[in-house]
Each structure stands twice: as structure tokens, then as C-alpha cells.
Tab-separated table of C-alpha atoms in Angstrom:
chain	number	residue	atom	x	y	z
A	11	MET	CA	349.576	222.169	86.135
A	12	ARG	CA	350.106	219.439	88.723
A	13	GLN	CA	353.717	218.983	89.724
A	14	PRO	CA	354.660	215.530	88.383
A	15	GLU	CA	357.475	213.704	90.053
A	16	VAL	CA	357.664	210.621	87.817
A	17	PHE	CA	357.415	210.945	84.032
A	18	ILE	CA	356.403	207.655	82.395
A	19	SER	CA	357.459	207.282	78.767
A	20	TRP	CA	356.135	204.684	76.331
A	21	SER	CA	355.743	203.899	72.650
A	22	GLY	CA	353.482	201.214	71.191
A	23	ASP	CA	350.595	199.219	72.597
A	24	HIS	CA	352.516	196.932	74.981
A	25	SER	CA	354.700	199.731	76.293
A	26	GLN	CA	351.631	201.912	76.814
A	27	ALA	CA	349.811	199.176	78.753
A	28	ILE	CA	352.871	198.610	80.955
A	29	GLY	CA	353.234	202.353	81.541
A	30	GLN	CA	349.556	202.667	82.462
A	31	ALA	CA	349.830	199.784	84.929
A	32	PHE	CA	352.950	201.342	86.456
A	33	LYS	CA	351.291	204.778	86.665
A	34	THR	CA	348.415	203.457	88.772
A	35	TRP	CA	350.672	201.179	90.850
A	36	ILE	CA	353.377	203.669	91.911
A	37	PRO	CA	351.119	205.819	94.167
A	38	ALA	CA	349.915	202.676	95.958
A	39	ILE	CA	353.509	202.000	97.027
A	40	LEU	CA	354.832	205.555	97.305
A	41	GLN	CA	352.004	207.629	98.700
A	42	GLY	CA	352.078	211.250	97.629
A	43	VAL	CA	353.987	210.522	94.438
A	44	GLU	CA	352.361	211.669	91.229
A	45	ALA	CA	353.131	210.248	87.823
A	46	PHE	CA	352.601	211.905	84.441
A	47	PHE	CA	351.467	209.582	81.677
A	48	THR	CA	350.149	210.471	78.233
A	49	PRO	CA	347.508	210.588	76.940
A	50	ALA	CA	345.637	210.195	80.243
A	51	ASP	CA	347.188	213.269	81.862
A	52	VAL	CA	346.871	215.634	78.901
A	53	ASP	CA	343.598	217.558	78.849
A	54	LYS	CA	341.475	217.505	75.716
A	55	GLY	CA	342.222	220.540	73.599
A	56	ALA	CA	345.665	221.022	75.158
A	57	HIS	CA	348.811	221.189	73.036
A	58	GLY	CA	350.153	217.712	73.753
A	59	GLU	CA	353.778	218.401	72.890
A	60	ASN	CA	353.828	221.526	75.067
A	61	GLU	CA	352.299	219.591	77.972
A	62	ILE	CA	354.890	216.856	77.598
A	63	ALA	CA	357.728	219.397	77.504
A	64	MET	CA	356.448	221.140	80.658
A	65	HIS	CA	356.132	217.855	82.533
A	66	LEU	CA	359.562	216.686	81.399
A	67	GLU	CA	360.991	219.920	82.764
A	68	ALA	CA	359.258	219.391	86.111
A	69	ALA	CA	359.965	215.649	86.461
A	70	GLN	CA	362.497	214.348	88.953
A	71	VAL	CA	362.530	210.794	87.592
A	72	GLY	CA	361.606	209.255	84.262
A	73	VAL	CA	360.577	205.622	83.870
A	74	PHE	CA	360.969	204.517	80.247
A	75	CYS	CA	358.993	201.374	79.399
A	76	PHE	CA	361.019	199.681	76.668
A	77	THR	CA	359.582	196.697	74.791
A	78	ARG	CA	360.562	195.146	71.461
A	79	GLU	CA	358.100	197.434	69.680
A	80	SER	CA	359.400	200.617	71.319
A	81	LEU	CA	363.132	200.072	70.736
A	82	ASN	CA	363.202	202.339	67.690
A	83	SER	CA	361.112	205.113	69.212
A	84	HIS	CA	362.829	208.417	68.525
A	85	TRP	CA	360.311	210.088	70.818
A	86	MET	CA	361.384	208.016	73.847
A	87	VAL	CA	365.051	208.777	73.141
A	88	TYR	CA	364.137	212.478	72.883
A	89	GLU	CA	362.300	212.364	76.234
A	90	ALA	CA	365.189	210.496	77.885
A	91	GLY	CA	367.609	213.096	76.525
A	92	ALA	CA	365.465	215.931	77.856
A	93	LEU	CA	365.559	214.401	81.329
A	94	SER	CA	369.200	213.375	81.265
A	95	LYS	CA	370.315	216.931	80.477
A	96	LYS	CA	369.242	217.725	84.048
A	97	LEU	CA	371.930	215.395	85.453
A	98	ASP	CA	371.884	216.778	88.991
A	99	GLU	CA	368.102	217.102	89.123
A	100	ALA	CA	366.603	214.055	87.385
A	101	GLN	CA	367.155	210.350	86.835
A	102	VAL	CA	366.431	208.292	83.724
A	103	CYS	CA	365.296	204.754	84.588
A	104	SER	CA	364.946	202.360	81.659
A	105	LEU	CA	362.484	199.566	82.398
A	106	LEU	CA	363.314	196.592	80.167
A	107	CYS	CA	360.214	194.573	79.353
A	108	GLY	CA	361.154	191.475	77.388
A	109	ILE	CA	364.388	192.951	76.019
A	110	GLU	CA	368.047	193.159	77.052
A	111	ARG	CA	370.133	196.250	77.804
A	112	LEU	CA	372.282	195.788	74.686
A	113	GLN	CA	369.161	196.172	72.530
A	114	LEU	CA	368.585	199.738	73.767
A	115	PRO	CA	369.518	202.670	71.527
A	116	ALA	CA	373.169	203.674	72.040
A	117	PRO	CA	372.626	206.741	74.201
A	118	LEU	CA	370.577	204.746	76.716
A	119	ARG	CA	372.834	201.693	76.975
A	120	GLY	CA	375.202	203.510	79.309
A	121	LEU	CA	372.544	204.064	81.957
A	122	GLN	CA	371.595	201.612	84.678
A	123	THR	CA	368.564	199.581	83.663
A	124	THR	CA	365.776	197.685	85.404
A	125	GLU	CA	364.699	194.261	84.173
A	126	TRP	CA	361.091	193.146	84.531
A	127	GLU	CA	361.618	190.829	87.465
A	128	LYS	CA	360.552	191.187	91.079
A	129	ASP	CA	363.895	191.938	92.749
A	130	ASP	CA	364.919	194.487	90.131
A	131	ILE	CA	361.541	196.272	90.249
A	132	ARG	CA	361.930	196.396	94.044
A	133	LYS	CA	365.295	198.138	93.589
A	134	LEU	CA	363.668	200.617	91.199
A	135	ILE	CA	360.982	201.397	93.788
A	136	GLY	CA	363.748	201.961	96.352
A	137	THR	CA	365.443	204.373	93.943
A	138	LEU	CA	362.168	206.233	93.341
A	139	ASN	CA	361.530	206.388	97.079
A	140	SER	CA	364.939	207.991	97.671
A	141	ALA	CA	364.873	210.277	94.634
A	142	LEU	CA	361.435	211.744	95.251
A	143	VAL	CA	362.070	213.237	98.667
A	144	GLY	CA	361.388	216.934	98.889
A	145	ASP	CA	359.526	219.686	100.670
A	146	LYS	CA	356.189	217.929	100.411
A	147	ARG	CA	357.237	214.292	100.786
A	148	SER	CA	359.338	212.101	103.056
A	149	PRO	CA	360.553	208.677	101.967
A	150	VAL	CA	358.520	205.650	102.950
A	151	PRO	CA	360.423	203.842	105.739
A	152	GLU	CA	362.278	200.802	104.386
A	153	GLU	CA	360.324	198.233	106.403
A	154	SER	CA	356.985	199.690	105.277
A	155	LEU	CA	358.215	199.936	101.691
A	156	SER	CA	359.165	196.251	101.680
A	157	GLU	CA	355.784	195.233	103.092
A	158	LEU	CA	353.875	197.394	100.623
A	159	PHE	CA	355.915	196.058	97.745
A	160	GLU	CA	355.277	192.427	98.725
A	161	VAL	CA	351.532	193.054	98.895
A	162	MET	CA	351.299	195.119	95.690
A	163	TRP	CA	353.815	193.324	93.415
A	164	PRO	CA	351.455	190.465	92.432
A	165	ARG	CA	348.856	192.995	91.217
A	166	LEU	CA	351.325	194.756	88.949
A	167	ASP	CA	352.932	191.563	87.703
A	168	ALA	CA	349.512	190.063	86.904
A	169	LYS	CA	348.820	193.013	84.573
A	170	VAL	CA	352.241	193.104	82.929
A	171	ALA	CA	353.341	189.448	82.684
A	172	PRO	CA	350.788	188.555	79.955
A	173	LEU	CA	352.076	191.443	77.845
A	174	LEU	CA	355.595	190.033	77.951
A	175	GLU	CA	354.672	186.568	76.674
């Protein structure tokens, strides 16, 4: 099993498309960071729920792609709870895509959230950069991170913005 660092959670077509875009975009900004995203990262024939549980256990950060259609997803709340039980080891980052924080399920409303807008996504990338430092990875220097973000943001936004309309 690869050691994921970012677990991307989704539910529904729009949320899945946003998660997929984010999964391919993160390593372009934060080199050396791996993201786990279903179903793409679950091998055929594998027990999907077991794979998800193993990757949740290994994740340092979870990015939860909330849209209108995913607000009532019990599975996303379960995954967020699994990560948040590791308070000193993992962070739960709710990415709000076309919704407001008060629309989130009660347990998630108390956490800091990220709105789908450039400056807030930049802050999220800064958080990921800081949180994912370890034996095999150093943070991207702030100046380089800002430059990379400015170059790569339009690509991500071009994929996601139509989904939010």
C-alpha cells in the first residue's frame, strides 16, 4: 500500500469531479505529496471499504469536497469522524463548493472550512504544505509555493468553476 498523505472524500457526481481535479492538482503544487481518491486508487478486486479504512488510518490530512448534493452523505461524515479521532495526527479540511459552512452537518460545522475562492484555496494549500512535512518531505518554500499556486490555480479553477454554476 502506498502511504497516502491527503485523503480526498467526496459523494455525488459534482463532488467526485472536484475531488478528482484536486487529486491531480495537489502534487503539481506540493511535489512528493500523494493523495488517495476512490475509486481511482482502489485496485480492482480489492475490498473497497477495507482499502478506505487503511488509507484513512494512514492519512495526515483529509480534504472533504462538500457540494449541495453531498451535504447529507453519511459516508463523508463517517470518514471525517475517522480522521478527526486522530486529533494530534490528522486534520479535517472541509472544502465548501457552492455551499456555506452553516449548511454542513453539525459535527463538521465546528471545524475551520475552506470556501471555493482563490485566496481561501491558497490558505488551504499553505496548511497542507505545513501539515505534510515528515521524514520524506520538506515544505515547499513560501515564495516558490506562491509562484506555483499562481501558475496552477487557473487550471484547477477552470475545471471546478463550471461544476459550481
